[in-house]
Coordinates of C-alpha atoms in Angstrom, one line a residue:
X1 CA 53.4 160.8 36.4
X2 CA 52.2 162.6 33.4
X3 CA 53.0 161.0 30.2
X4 CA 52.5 161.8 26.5
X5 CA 49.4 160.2 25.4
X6 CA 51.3 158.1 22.2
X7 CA 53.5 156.2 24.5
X8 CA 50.5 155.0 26.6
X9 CA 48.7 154.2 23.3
X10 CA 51.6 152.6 21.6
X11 CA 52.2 150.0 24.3
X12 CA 47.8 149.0 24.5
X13 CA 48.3 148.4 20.7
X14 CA 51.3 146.3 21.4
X15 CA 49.9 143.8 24.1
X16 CA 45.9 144.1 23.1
X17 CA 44.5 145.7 25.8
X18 CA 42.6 149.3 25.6
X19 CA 43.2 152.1 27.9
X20 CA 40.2 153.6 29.9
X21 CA 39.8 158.0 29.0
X22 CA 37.5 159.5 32.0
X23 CA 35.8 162.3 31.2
X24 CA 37.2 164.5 34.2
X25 CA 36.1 168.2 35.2
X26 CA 36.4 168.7 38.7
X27 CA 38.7 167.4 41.9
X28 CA 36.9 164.2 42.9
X29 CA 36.8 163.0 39.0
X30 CA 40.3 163.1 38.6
X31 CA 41.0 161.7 41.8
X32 CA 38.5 158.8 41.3
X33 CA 39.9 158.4 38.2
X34 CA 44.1 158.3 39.5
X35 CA 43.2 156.2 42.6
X36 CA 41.5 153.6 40.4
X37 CA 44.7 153.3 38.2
X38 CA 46.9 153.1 41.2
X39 CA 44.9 150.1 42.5
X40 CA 44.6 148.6 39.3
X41 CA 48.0 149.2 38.2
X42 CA 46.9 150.8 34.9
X43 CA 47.4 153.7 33.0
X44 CA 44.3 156.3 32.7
X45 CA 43.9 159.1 30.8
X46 CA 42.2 161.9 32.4
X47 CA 40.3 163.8 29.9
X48 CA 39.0 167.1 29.5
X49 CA 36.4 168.1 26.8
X50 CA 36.5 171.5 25.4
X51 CA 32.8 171.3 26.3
X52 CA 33.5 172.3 30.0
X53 CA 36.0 175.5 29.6
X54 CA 33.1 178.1 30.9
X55 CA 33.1 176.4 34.0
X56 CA 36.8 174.9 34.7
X57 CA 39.6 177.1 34.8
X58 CA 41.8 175.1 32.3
X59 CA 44.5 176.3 33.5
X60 CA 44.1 175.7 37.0
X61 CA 42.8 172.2 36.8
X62 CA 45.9 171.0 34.4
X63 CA 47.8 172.0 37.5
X64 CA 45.8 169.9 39.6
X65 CA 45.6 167.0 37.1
X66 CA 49.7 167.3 37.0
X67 CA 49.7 167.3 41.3
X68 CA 47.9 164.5 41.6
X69 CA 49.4 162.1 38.8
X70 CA 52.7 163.1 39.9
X71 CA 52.3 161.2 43.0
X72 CA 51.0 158.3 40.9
X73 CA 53.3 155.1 40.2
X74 CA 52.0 154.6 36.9
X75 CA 51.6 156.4 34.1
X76 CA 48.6 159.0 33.7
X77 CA 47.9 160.9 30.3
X78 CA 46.0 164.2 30.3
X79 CA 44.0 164.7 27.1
X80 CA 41.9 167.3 25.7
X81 CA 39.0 166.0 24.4
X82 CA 36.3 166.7 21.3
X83 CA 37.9 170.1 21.0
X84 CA 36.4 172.5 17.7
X85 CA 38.6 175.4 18.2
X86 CA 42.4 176.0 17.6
X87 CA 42.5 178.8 20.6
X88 CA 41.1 175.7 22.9
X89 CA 44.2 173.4 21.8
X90 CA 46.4 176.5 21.8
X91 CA 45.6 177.0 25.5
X92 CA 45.3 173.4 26.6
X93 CA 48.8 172.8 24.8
X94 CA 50.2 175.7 26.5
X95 CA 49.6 174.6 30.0
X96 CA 50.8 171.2 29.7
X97 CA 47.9 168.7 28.0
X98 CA 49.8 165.4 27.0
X99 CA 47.6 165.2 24.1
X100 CA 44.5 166.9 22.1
X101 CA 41.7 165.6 19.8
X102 CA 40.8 168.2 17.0
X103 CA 37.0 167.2 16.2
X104 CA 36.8 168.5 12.4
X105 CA 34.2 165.6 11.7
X106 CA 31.5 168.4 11.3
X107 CA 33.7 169.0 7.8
X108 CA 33.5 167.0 4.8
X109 CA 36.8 165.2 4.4
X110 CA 38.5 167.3 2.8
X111 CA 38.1 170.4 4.9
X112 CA 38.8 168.5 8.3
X113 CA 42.1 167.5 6.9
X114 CA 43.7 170.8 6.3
X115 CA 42.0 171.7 9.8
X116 CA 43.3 168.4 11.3
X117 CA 47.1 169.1 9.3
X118 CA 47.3 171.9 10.9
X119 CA 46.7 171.1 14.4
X120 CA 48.7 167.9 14.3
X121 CA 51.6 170.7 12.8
X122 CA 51.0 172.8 16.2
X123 CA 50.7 169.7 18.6
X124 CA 53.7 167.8 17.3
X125 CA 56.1 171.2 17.4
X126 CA 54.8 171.2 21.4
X127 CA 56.0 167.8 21.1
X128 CA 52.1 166.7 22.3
X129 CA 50.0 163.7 20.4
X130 CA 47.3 164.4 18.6
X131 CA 43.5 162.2 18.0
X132 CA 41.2 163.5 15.2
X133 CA 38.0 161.4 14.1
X134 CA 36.3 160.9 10.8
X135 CA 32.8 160.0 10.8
X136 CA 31.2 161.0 13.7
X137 CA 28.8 159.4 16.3
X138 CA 24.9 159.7 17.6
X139 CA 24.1 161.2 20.9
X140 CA 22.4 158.6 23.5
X141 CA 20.6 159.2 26.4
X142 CA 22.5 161.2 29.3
X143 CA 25.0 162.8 27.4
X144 CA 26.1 166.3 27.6
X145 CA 27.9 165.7 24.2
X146 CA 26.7 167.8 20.7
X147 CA 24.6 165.6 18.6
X148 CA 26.1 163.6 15.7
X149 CA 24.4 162.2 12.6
X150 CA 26.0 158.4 13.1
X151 CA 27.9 158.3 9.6
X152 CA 30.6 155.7 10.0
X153 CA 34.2 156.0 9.6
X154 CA 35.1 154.7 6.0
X155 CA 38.5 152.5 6.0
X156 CA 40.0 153.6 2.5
X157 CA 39.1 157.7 4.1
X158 CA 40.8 156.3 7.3
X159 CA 43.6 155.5 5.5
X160 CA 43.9 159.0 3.1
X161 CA 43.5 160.7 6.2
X162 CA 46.3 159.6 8.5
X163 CA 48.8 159.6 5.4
X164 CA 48.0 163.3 5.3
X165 CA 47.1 164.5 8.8
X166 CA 49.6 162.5 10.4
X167 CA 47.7 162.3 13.5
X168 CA 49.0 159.8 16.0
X169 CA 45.5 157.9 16.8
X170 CA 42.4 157.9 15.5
X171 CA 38.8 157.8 16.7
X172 CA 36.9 155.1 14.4
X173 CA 32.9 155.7 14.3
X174 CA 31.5 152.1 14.5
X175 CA 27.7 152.4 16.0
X176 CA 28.7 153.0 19.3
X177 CA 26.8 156.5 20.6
X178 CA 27.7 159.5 23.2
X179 CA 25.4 158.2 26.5
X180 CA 23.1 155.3 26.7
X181 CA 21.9 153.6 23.7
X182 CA 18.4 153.9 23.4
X183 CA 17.5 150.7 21.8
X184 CA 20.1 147.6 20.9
X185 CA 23.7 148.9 20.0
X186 CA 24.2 148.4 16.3
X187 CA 27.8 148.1 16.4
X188 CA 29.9 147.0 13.3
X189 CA 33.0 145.0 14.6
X190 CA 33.7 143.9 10.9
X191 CA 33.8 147.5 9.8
X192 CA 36.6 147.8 12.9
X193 CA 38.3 145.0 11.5
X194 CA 39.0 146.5 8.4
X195 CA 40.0 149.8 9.4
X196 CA 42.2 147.8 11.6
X197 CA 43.8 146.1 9.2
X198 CA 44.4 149.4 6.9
X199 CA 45.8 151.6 9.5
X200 CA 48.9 151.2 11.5
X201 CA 48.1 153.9 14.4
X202 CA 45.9 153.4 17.6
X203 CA 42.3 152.7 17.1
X204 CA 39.8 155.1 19.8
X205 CA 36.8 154.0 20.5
X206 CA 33.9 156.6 21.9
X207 CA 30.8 155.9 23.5
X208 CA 32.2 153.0 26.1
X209 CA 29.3 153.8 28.1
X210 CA 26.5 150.9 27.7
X211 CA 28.5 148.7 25.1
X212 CA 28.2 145.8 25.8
X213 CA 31.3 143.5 27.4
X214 CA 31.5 141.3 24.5
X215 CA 31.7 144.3 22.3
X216 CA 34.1 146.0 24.0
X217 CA 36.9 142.7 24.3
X218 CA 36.2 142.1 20.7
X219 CA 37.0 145.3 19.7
X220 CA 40.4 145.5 21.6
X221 CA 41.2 142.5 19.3
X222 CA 41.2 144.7 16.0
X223 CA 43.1 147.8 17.7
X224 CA 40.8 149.6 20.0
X225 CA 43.7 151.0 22.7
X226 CA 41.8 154.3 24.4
X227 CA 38.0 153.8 25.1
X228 CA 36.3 157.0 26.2
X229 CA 34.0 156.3 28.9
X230 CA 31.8 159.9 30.8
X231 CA 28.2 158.9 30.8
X232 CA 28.4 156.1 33.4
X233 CA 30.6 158.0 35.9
X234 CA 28.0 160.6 35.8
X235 CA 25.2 158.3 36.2
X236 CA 26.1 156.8 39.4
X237 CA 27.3 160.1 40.9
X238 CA 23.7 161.7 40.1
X239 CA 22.2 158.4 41.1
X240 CA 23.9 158.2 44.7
X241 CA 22.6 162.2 45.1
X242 CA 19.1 161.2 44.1
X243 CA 18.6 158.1 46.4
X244 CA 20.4 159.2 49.5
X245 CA 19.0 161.8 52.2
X246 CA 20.8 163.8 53.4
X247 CA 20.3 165.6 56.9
X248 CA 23.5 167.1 58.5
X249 CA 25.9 166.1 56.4
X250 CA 29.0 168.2 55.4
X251 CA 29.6 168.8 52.0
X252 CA 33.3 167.3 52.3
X253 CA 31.9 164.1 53.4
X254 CA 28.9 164.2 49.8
X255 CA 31.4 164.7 47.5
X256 CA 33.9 162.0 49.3
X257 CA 30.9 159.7 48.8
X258 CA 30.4 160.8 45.4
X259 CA 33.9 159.8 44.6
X260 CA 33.9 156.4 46.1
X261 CA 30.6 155.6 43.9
X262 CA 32.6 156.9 40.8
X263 CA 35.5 154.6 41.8
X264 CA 33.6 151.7 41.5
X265 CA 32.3 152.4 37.8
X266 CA 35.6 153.4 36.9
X267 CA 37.1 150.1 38.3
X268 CA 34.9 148.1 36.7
X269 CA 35.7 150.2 33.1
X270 CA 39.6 149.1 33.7
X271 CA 39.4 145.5 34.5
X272 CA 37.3 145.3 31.6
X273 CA 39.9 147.1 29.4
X274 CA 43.3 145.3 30.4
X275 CA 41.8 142.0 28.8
X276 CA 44.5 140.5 31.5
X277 CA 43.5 137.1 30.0
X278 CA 45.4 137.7 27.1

């Protein structure tokens, strides 16, 4: 079942544990990404970056996304993700997204809060959620994302910009990267822990790709509830296409493959994430 993104958030915050967003932009992704929550018994976020409208019909694969998280027994979210213009959250709002992120980060503050305002004033009349960022983060290795220059998010900003965006989560920038880090992960949990204790919203972290475990229960301590997670997904699916031959195989039994690898790096992403020892 498809459910607004808030509500999903709201109840991570409440019982510490985050909620896994797969980067999703064909059948098999979202698929991968629903059977994994059904076997876990956790909610998933299927998420759909802006980045990918030339080449997914929007409109057509919210459909899809709704068919197959209807069948579901737990609740799935579908979120547009990283998303720079307000025809993209328009259309994605229009054909029945749960949630949007408005990506004003490229902005000095006070330019991507009146941008942000007045997207959080269209999502919230559609009655959808809405995640906006401040700061903004590096690109790694093996990410299809746009580069950012790394600033971090700054709490007392944080703060000022919630009060007047009212956006209903927020994406903190805290060293983490888009891919692979190249090098060790510099990534400031006390800097989380102090935005933490400022805000009263959900806490997003991006870049769950290559940080380490430790990291990544830490920051579910100090209010990390959605973790975005593309890069790894992608890596094993490529990796399984590069190191097996293939002869007279059918393409429905490849991309059945393909999914089963994804499954297992998605798996892995939600036990993680529940922090079921808590």
């Amino acid at each position: 079942m498809i459910v607004n993104t808030k509500e999903i958030l709201v109840e991570a915050r409440k019982k510490k544990y985050a909620v896994a967003a797969f980067n999703v932009f064909n059948l098999e992704t979202a698929q991968a990404a629903v059977a994994v929550a059904e076997k876990e018994k956790q909610p998933v976020i299927l998420a759909l970056g802006e980045r990918y409208f030339p080449t997914v019909d929007v409109e057509g694969f919210s459909a899809l996304a709704h068919a197959i998280a209807a069948k579901a027994k737990v609740p799935i979210a579908l979120h547009l993700d990283h998303a720079y213009e307000k025809q993209s959250i328009i259309r994605a709002i229009r054909c029945g997204f749960s949630s949007v992120m408005y990506d004003g980060s490229r902005f000095e503050l006070e330019e991507n809060i009146r941008h942000t305002k007045e997207i959080a004033e269209i999502a919230h009349m559609a009655g959808v959620s809405i995640e906006a960022e401040i700061g903004s983060l590096a690109r790694g290795s093996y990410s299809d994302e746009e580069e950012g220059d790394g600033t971090l998010t700054d709490p007392d900003e944080a703060v000022r910009f919630i009060e007047e965006t009212g956006v209903d989560f927020l994406a903190a920038a805290i060293g983490t990267v888009h891919g692979m880090y190249q090098g060790e992960p510099n990534i400031q949990i006390p800097l989380l822990k102090e935005i933490n204790e400022k805000v009263n919203i959900p806490l997003v972290l991006h870049g769950g790709s290559g940080t380490p475990n430790e990291i990544i229960t830490e920051s579910i301590q100090f209010g990390i509830c959605k973790i975005n997670v593309n890069t790894e997904v992608s890596m094993a699916a490529v990796n399984y296409l590069h190191h097996t031959e293939f002869k007279e195989q059918h393409l429905s039994s490849i991309t059945a493959d393909i999914q089963a690898e994804m499954e297992k790096v998605m798996t892995k992403f939600v036990r993680l994430f529940a922090n079921r020892s808590n």
